[in-house]
Amino acid sequence: ARPALWNWFFVKKYKGSYLLRFDDTDPKIKVPIKEAYKLIPEDLEWLGIKPDKVIYESKRLKTYYKYAERLIYMKKAYICTCDKESWKKLILKKQPCPCRDLDEETQIKRWKNMFTKYKDGQAIYRLKTDLENPNPAVRDWPCFRIIKKSKHPLDKKSKVWPLLNFASAIDDREFNVTHILRGIDLAVSDERQNYIYKYFNWVYPTTIYAGKLIIKGTKS
């Protein structure tokens, strides 16, 4: 309720638009609850909030794929097939993995294989960032992963799913988001997503942070 109202107050004050976006692109671990697609709008209505537009990321996969391919052709992204531990050791040493500088043709072939040939965990789509970044979480962060057996209530067929930072960055651009109000714990998202905006020569939205609210040991 707190972030929902916080956004709503800004919208009312500045005569803006309110977007309700379902970040529902994890069909394996944080599987969307089917009832939530109805319950969340009902909760917002109870709070007096009226969204101008509702966005379902799970229905926009082709849009994310389009930008993903463009970044590969721009040599700003690559498909990594290294095992998790080997990649982690290299990235902590600020060193590139062998997949990073493979030619464009190989990268596109690998990208297509994510939809057909590779199995879960065998390939990860990564964005090229500064390997000298002091935060390891920002170095070549993952954008897409393979999930063959989707538990998604709206999509059982798709096999390649975007992670939140990629999908949200694209959505913010496509839906003309001017201001992002988020918790301070998500500050790293700005740093990650700014790489995408820089590569496409886009202007990143203004970000405003809120601290954590703790009531009787419950974080909100």
Coordinates of N, CA and C in Angstrom, one line a residue, residues 48-192:
G48 N -8.3 3.7 -3.5 CA -8.7 4.9 -4.2 C -7.8 5.2 -5.4
I49 N -7.1 4.2 -5.9 CA -6.1 4.3 -7.0 C -6.7 3.8 -8.3
K50 N -6.6 4.6 -9.3 CA -7.2 4.2 -10.6 C -6.1 4.2 -11.7
P51 N -5.4 3.1 -12.0 CA -4.4 3.0 -13.0 C -4.9 3.4 -14.3
D52 N -4.0 4.2 -15.1 CA -4.3 4.6 -16.4 C -4.1 3.5 -17.4
K53 N -3.2 2.6 -17.1 CA -2.8 1.5 -18.0 C -2.3 0.3 -17.2
V54 N -2.6 -0.9 -17.6 CA -2.1 -2.1 -17.0 C -1.2 -2.9 -18.0
I55 N 0.0 -3.2 -17.5 CA 1.0 -3.9 -18.3 C 1.4 -5.3 -17.8
Y56 N 1.3 -6.3 -18.6 CA 1.7 -7.6 -18.2 C 3.0 -8.0 -19.0
E57 N 4.1 -8.0 -18.2 CA 5.4 -8.3 -18.9 C 5.4 -9.7 -19.6
S58 N 4.7 -10.6 -19.0 CA 4.6 -12.0 -19.6 C 4.0 -12.0 -21.0
K59 N 3.3 -10.9 -21.3 CA 2.7 -10.8 -22.7 C 3.5 -10.0 -23.6
R60 N 4.7 -9.6 -23.2 CA 5.5 -8.7 -24.0 C 6.9 -9.3 -24.3
L61 N 7.0 -10.6 -24.3 CA 8.2 -11.3 -24.5 C 8.9 -11.0 -25.9
K62 N 8.0 -11.0 -26.9 CA 8.6 -10.7 -28.2 C 9.2 -9.3 -28.3
T63 N 8.7 -8.4 -27.6 CA 9.3 -7.0 -27.6 C 10.7 -7.1 -26.9
Y64 N 10.8 -7.8 -25.8 CA 12.1 -7.9 -25.2 C 13.1 -8.7 -26.0
Y65 N 12.6 -9.7 -26.8 CA 13.5 -10.4 -27.7 C 14.1 -9.5 -28.8
K66 N 13.2 -8.6 -29.2 CA 13.6 -7.7 -30.3 C 14.8 -6.8 -29.8
Y67 N 14.7 -6.3 -28.6 CA 15.8 -5.4 -28.1 C 17.0 -6.3 -27.8
A68 N 16.8 -7.5 -27.4 CA 17.9 -8.4 -27.0 C 18.8 -8.6 -28.3
E69 N 18.1 -8.9 -29.4 CA 18.8 -9.1 -30.6 C 19.6 -7.9 -31.1
R70 N 19.0 -6.7 -30.9 CA 19.6 -5.5 -31.3 C 20.9 -5.3 -30.5
L71 N 20.9 -5.6 -29.3 CA 22.1 -5.4 -28.4 C 23.2 -6.4 -28.8
I72 N 22.8 -7.6 -29.3 CA 23.8 -8.5 -29.7 C 24.5 -8.0 -31.0
Y73 N 23.7 -7.5 -31.9 CA 24.2 -7.0 -33.2 C 25.1 -5.7 -32.9
M74 N 24.8 -5.0 -31.8 CA 25.6 -3.9 -31.4 C 26.8 -4.2 -30.7
K75 N 27.0 -5.6 -30.4 CA 28.1 -6.1 -29.7 C 28.1 -5.6 -28.2
K76 N 26.9 -5.5 -27.7 CA 26.8 -5.0 -26.3 C 26.2 -6.1 -25.4
A77 N 26.0 -7.3 -26.0 CA 25.5 -8.4 -25.2 C 26.1 -9.7 -25.7
Y78 N 26.0 -10.8 -25.0 CA 26.5 -12.1 -25.4 C 25.8 -13.2 -24.7
I79 N 26.0 -14.4 -25.3 CA 25.4 -15.6 -24.7 C 26.5 -16.4 -24.0
C80 N 26.4 -16.6 -22.7 CA 27.4 -17.3 -21.9 C 27.0 -18.7 -21.7
T81 N 27.9 -19.6 -22.0 CA 27.7 -21.1 -21.7 C 28.6 -21.6 -20.7
C82 N 29.3 -20.7 -20.0 CA 30.2 -21.2 -18.9 C 29.4 -21.7 -17.8
D83 N 30.0 -22.7 -17.0 CA 29.3 -23.1 -15.8 C 29.4 -22.0 -14.8
K84 N 28.4 -22.0 -13.9 CA 28.2 -20.9 -13.0 C 29.4 -20.6 -12.1
E85 N 30.0 -21.6 -11.6 CA 31.2 -21.4 -10.7 C 32.4 -20.8 -11.4
S86 N 32.6 -21.3 -12.6 CA 33.8 -20.8 -13.4 C 33.6 -19.3 -13.8
W87 N 32.3 -19.0 -14.2 CA 32.0 -17.6 -14.5 C 32.2 -16.7 -13.3
K88 N 31.7 -17.2 -12.1 CA 31.8 -16.4 -10.9 C 33.2 -16.1 -10.5
K89 N 34.1 -17.0 -10.6 CA 35.5 -16.8 -10.3 C 36.1 -15.8 -11.2
L90 N 35.8 -15.8 -12.5 CA 36.3 -14.8 -13.4 C 35.8 -13.4 -13.1
I91 N 34.5 -13.3 -12.9 CA 33.9 -12.0 -12.7 C 34.4 -11.4 -11.4
L92 N 34.7 -12.2 -10.4 CA 35.2 -11.6 -9.2 C 36.6 -11.1 -9.3
K93 N 37.3 -11.7 -10.3 CA 38.7 -11.2 -10.6 C 38.6 -10.1 -11.7
K94 N 37.4 -9.7 -12.1 CA 37.2 -8.6 -13.1 C 37.8 -9.1 -14.4
Q95 N 37.6 -10.3 -14.7 CA 38.1 -10.9 -16.0 C 37.0 -11.4 -16.9
P96 N 37.1 -11.2 -18.2 CA 36.0 -11.7 -19.1 C 36.0 -13.2 -19.2
C97 N 34.8 -13.7 -19.4 CA 34.7 -15.2 -19.7 C 35.0 -15.4 -21.2
P98 N 35.3 -16.6 -21.6 CA 35.6 -16.9 -23.0 C 34.5 -16.6 -24.0
C99 N 33.3 -16.5 -23.5 CA 32.1 -16.3 -24.4 C 32.0 -14.8 -24.8
R100 N 32.5 -14.0 -24.0 CA 32.3 -12.5 -24.1 C 32.6 -11.9 -25.5
D101 N 33.7 -12.4 -26.0 CA 34.2 -11.7 -27.3 C 34.1 -12.6 -28.5
L102 N 33.2 -13.6 -28.4 CA 33.0 -14.4 -29.6 C 32.3 -13.6 -30.7
D103 N 32.5 -14.0 -31.9 CA 32.0 -13.1 -33.0 C 30.4 -13.1 -33.0
E104 N 30.0 -12.1 -33.7 CA 28.5 -11.8 -33.8 C 27.7 -12.9 -34.3
E105 N 28.2 -13.6 -35.3 CA 27.5 -14.7 -35.9 C 27.3 -15.9 -34.9
T106 N 28.3 -16.1 -34.1 CA 28.2 -17.2 -33.1 C 27.3 -16.8 -32.0
Q107 N 27.3 -15.5 -31.6 CA 26.4 -15.0 -30.6 C 24.9 -15.2 -31.0
I108 N 24.6 -14.8 -32.2 CA 23.2 -14.9 -32.7 C 22.8 -16.3 -32.8
K109 N 23.7 -17.2 -33.2 CA 23.4 -18.6 -33.3 C 23.1 -19.2 -31.9
R110 N 23.9 -18.8 -30.9 CA 23.7 -19.2 -29.5 C 22.3 -18.7 -29.0
W111 N 22.0 -17.4 -29.3 CA 20.8 -16.8 -28.9 C 19.6 -17.6 -29.4
K112 N 19.6 -18.0 -30.7 CA 18.6 -18.8 -31.3 C 18.5 -20.2 -30.6
N113 N 19.7 -20.7 -30.3 CA 19.7 -22.0 -29.6 C 19.1 -22.0 -28.2
M114 N 19.0 -20.9 -27.6 CA 18.4 -20.8 -26.3 C 16.9 -21.2 -26.4
F115 N 16.3 -20.9 -27.6 CA 14.9 -21.2 -27.8 C 14.7 -22.7 -28.2
T116 N 15.7 -23.3 -28.7 CA 15.6 -24.7 -29.3 C 16.5 -25.8 -28.7
K117 N 17.7 -25.5 -28.6 CA 18.7 -26.5 -28.3 C 19.1 -26.6 -26.8
Y118 N 19.5 -25.5 -26.3 CA 20.0 -25.5 -24.9 C 18.9 -25.8 -23.9
K119 N 19.4 -26.4 -22.8 CA 18.5 -26.8 -21.7 C 18.7 -25.7 -20.6
D120 N 17.8 -25.8 -19.6 CA 17.9 -24.9 -18.4 C 19.3 -24.8 -17.9
G121 N 19.8 -23.6 -17.7 CA 21.1 -23.4 -17.1 C 22.3 -23.6 -18.0
Q122 N 22.1 -24.0 -19.2 CA 23.2 -24.2 -20.2 C 23.6 -22.9 -20.9
A123 N 22.8 -21.9 -20.9 CA 23.1 -20.7 -21.5 C 22.4 -19.5 -20.9
I124 N 23.1 -18.4 -20.7 CA 22.6 -17.2 -20.1 C 22.9 -16.0 -21.0
Y125 N 21.9 -15.2 -21.2 CA 22.1 -13.9 -22.0 C 22.6 -12.9 -21.0
R126 N 23.8 -12.3 -21.3 CA 24.4 -11.3 -20.4 C 24.7 -10.0 -21.2
L127 N 24.5 -8.9 -20.5 CA 24.8 -7.6 -21.0 C 26.2 -7.2 -20.7
K128 N 26.9 -6.7 -21.7 CA 28.3 -6.3 -21.4 C 28.3 -4.9 -20.6
T129 N 29.0 -5.0 -19.5 CA 29.1 -3.8 -18.7 C 30.6 -3.6 -18.3
D130 N 30.9 -2.7 -17.5 CA 32.3 -2.4 -17.1 C 32.7 -3.5 -16.1
L131 N 33.7 -4.3 -16.4 CA 34.2 -5.3 -15.6 C 35.0 -4.8 -14.4
E132 N 35.3 -3.5 -14.4 CA 36.0 -2.9 -13.3 C 35.1 -2.3 -12.3
N133 N 33.8 -2.4 -12.6 CA 32.8 -1.8 -11.6 C 33.0 -2.4 -10.2
P134 N 33.0 -1.6 -9.2 CA 33.3 -2.1 -7.9 C 32.2 -3.0 -7.3
N135 N 31.1 -3.0 -7.9 CA 30.0 -3.9 -7.5 C 29.9 -5.1 -8.4
P136 N 30.3 -6.3 -8.0 CA 30.2 -7.5 -8.8 C 28.8 -7.8 -9.4
A137 N 27.8 -7.3 -8.7 CA 26.4 -7.6 -9.2 C 26.1 -6.8 -10.5
V138 N 26.9 -5.8 -10.8 CA 26.7 -5.0 -12.0 C 27.5 -5.5 -13.2
R139 N 28.5 -6.2 -12.9 CA 29.4 -6.7 -14.0 C 28.7 -7.8 -14.8
D140 N 28.5 -7.5 -16.1 CA 27.9 -8.4 -17.1 C 26.7 -9.1 -16.5
W141 N 25.7 -8.3 -16.0 CA 24.6 -8.9 -15.3 C 23.7 -9.7 -16.3
P142 N 23.0 -10.7 -15.8 CA 22.1 -11.6 -16.7 C 20.8 -10.9 -17.1
C143 N 20.4 -11.1 -18.3 CA 19.2 -10.5 -18.8 C 18.1 -11.5 -19.2
F144 N 18.5 -12.7 -19.6 CA 17.6 -13.7 -20.0 C 18.1 -15.1 -19.6
R145 N 17.2 -16.0 -19.3 CA 17.5 -17.4 -18.9 C 16.5 -18.3 -19.5
I146 N 16.9 -19.6 -19.6 CA 16.1 -20.6 -20.1 C 15.3 -21.3 -19.0
I147 N 14.0 -21.4 -19.3 CA 13.1 -22.2 -18.4 C 12.2 -23.0 -19.2
K148 N 12.5 -24.3 -19.4 CA 11.8 -25.1 -20.3 C 10.4 -25.5 -19.8
K149 N 10.3 -25.8 -18.5 CA 9.0 -26.2 -17.9 C 8.4 -25.0 -17.1
S150 N 7.7 -24.2 -17.8 CA 7.1 -23.0 -17.2 C 5.9 -23.4 -16.4
K151 N 5.8 -22.8 -15.2 CA 4.7 -22.9 -14.3 C 3.8 -21.7 -14.3
H152 N 4.1 -20.8 -15.3 CA 3.4 -19.6 -15.4 C 1.9 -19.8 -15.7
P153 N 1.0 -19.1 -14.9 CA -0.5 -19.3 -15.2 C -1.0 -18.8 -16.5
L154 N -0.2 -17.9 -17.1 CA -0.7 -17.3 -18.4 C 0.1 -17.8 -19.6
D155 N 1.3 -18.4 -19.4 CA 2.2 -18.8 -20.5 C 2.9 -20.1 -20.1
K156 N 2.5 -21.2 -20.7 CA 3.2 -22.5 -20.4 C 4.2 -22.9 -21.5
K157 N 4.2 -22.1 -22.6 CA 5.0 -22.5 -23.8 C 6.3 -21.8 -23.9
S158 N 6.4 -20.5 -23.5 CA 7.7 -19.8 -23.7 C 8.8 -20.4 -22.9
K159 N 10.0 -20.4 -23.5 CA 11.2 -21.0 -23.0 C 12.3 -20.1 -22.5
V160 N 12.3 -18.9 -23.1 CA 13.3 -17.9 -22.7 C 12.7 -16.7 -22.1
W161 N 13.1 -16.4 -20.8 CA 12.4 -15.4 -20.0 C 13.4 -14.3 -19.6
P162 N 12.9 -13.0 -19.7 CA 13.8 -11.9 -19.3 C 13.8 -11.8 -17.7
L163 N 14.9 -11.3 -17.2 CA 14.9 -11.0 -15.8 C 14.3 -9.6 -15.6
L164 N 14.0 -9.3 -14.4 CA 13.3 -8.1 -14.1 C 14.0 -6.8 -14.6
N165 N 15.3 -6.7 -14.4 CA 16.0 -5.5 -14.7 C 15.9 -5.2 -16.2
F166 N 16.0 -6.2 -17.1 CA 15.9 -6.0 -18.5 C 14.5 -5.6 -18.9
A167 N 13.5 -6.4 -18.5 CA 12.1 -6.1 -18.9 C 11.7 -4.7 -18.4
S168 N 12.0 -4.4 -17.2 CA 11.5 -3.1 -16.6 C 12.2 -2.0 -17.4
A169 N 13.5 -2.1 -17.7 CA 14.2 -1.0 -18.4 C 13.5 -0.7 -19.8
I170 N 13.2 -1.8 -20.5 CA 12.5 -1.6 -21.8 C 11.2 -1.0 -21.6
D171 N 10.4 -1.5 -20.7 CA 9.1 -1.0 -20.4 C 9.1 0.5 -20.1
D172 N 10.0 0.8 -19.2 CA 10.0 2.3 -18.8 C 10.2 3.2 -20.0
R173 N 11.0 2.7 -21.0 CA 11.3 3.5 -22.2 C 10.0 3.5 -23.1
E174 N 9.5 2.3 -23.3 CA 8.4 2.2 -24.3 C 7.1 2.9 -23.8
F175 N 6.9 2.9 -22.5 CA 5.7 3.5 -21.9 C 6.0 4.9 -21.4
N176 N 7.1 5.5 -21.8 CA 7.4 6.9 -21.5 C 7.4 7.2 -20.0
V177 N 8.0 6.3 -19.2 CA 8.0 6.6 -17.8 C 9.0 7.7 -17.5
T178 N 8.6 8.7 -16.8 CA 9.5 9.9 -16.5 C 10.1 9.8 -15.1
H179 N 9.4 9.1 -14.1 CA 9.8 9.0 -12.7 C 9.6 7.6 -12.2
I180 N 10.7 7.1 -11.5 CA 10.6 5.8 -10.9 C 10.7 6.0 -9.4
L181 N 9.7 5.6 -8.7 CA 9.8 5.6 -7.2 C 10.0 4.2 -6.7
R182 N 11.1 4.0 -6.1 CA 11.4 2.6 -5.6 C 12.2 2.6 -4.3
G183 N 12.2 1.5 -3.7 CA 12.9 1.3 -2.4 C 14.4 1.4 -2.6
I184 N 15.1 1.9 -1.5 CA 16.6 2.1 -1.6 C 17.3 0.8 -1.8
D185 N 16.7 -0.3 -1.5 CA 17.3 -1.6 -1.7 C 17.4 -2.0 -3.2
L186 N 16.7 -1.2 -4.0 CA 16.8 -1.5 -5.5 C 17.6 -0.4 -6.2
A187 N 18.5 0.3 -5.5 CA 19.3 1.3 -6.1 C 20.2 0.7 -7.2
V188 N 20.6 -0.6 -7.0 CA 21.5 -1.2 -8.0 C 20.8 -1.3 -9.4
S189 N 19.5 -1.4 -9.4 CA 18.8 -1.5 -10.6 C 19.1 -0.3 -11.5
D190 N 19.2 0.9 -10.9 CA 19.5 2.1 -11.7 C 20.8 1.9 -12.5
E191 N 21.8 1.4 -11.7 CA 23.2 1.2 -12.3 C 23.2 0.2 -13.4
R192 N 22.4 -0.9 -13.2 CA 22.3 -1.9 -14.2 C 21.6 -1.4 -15.5

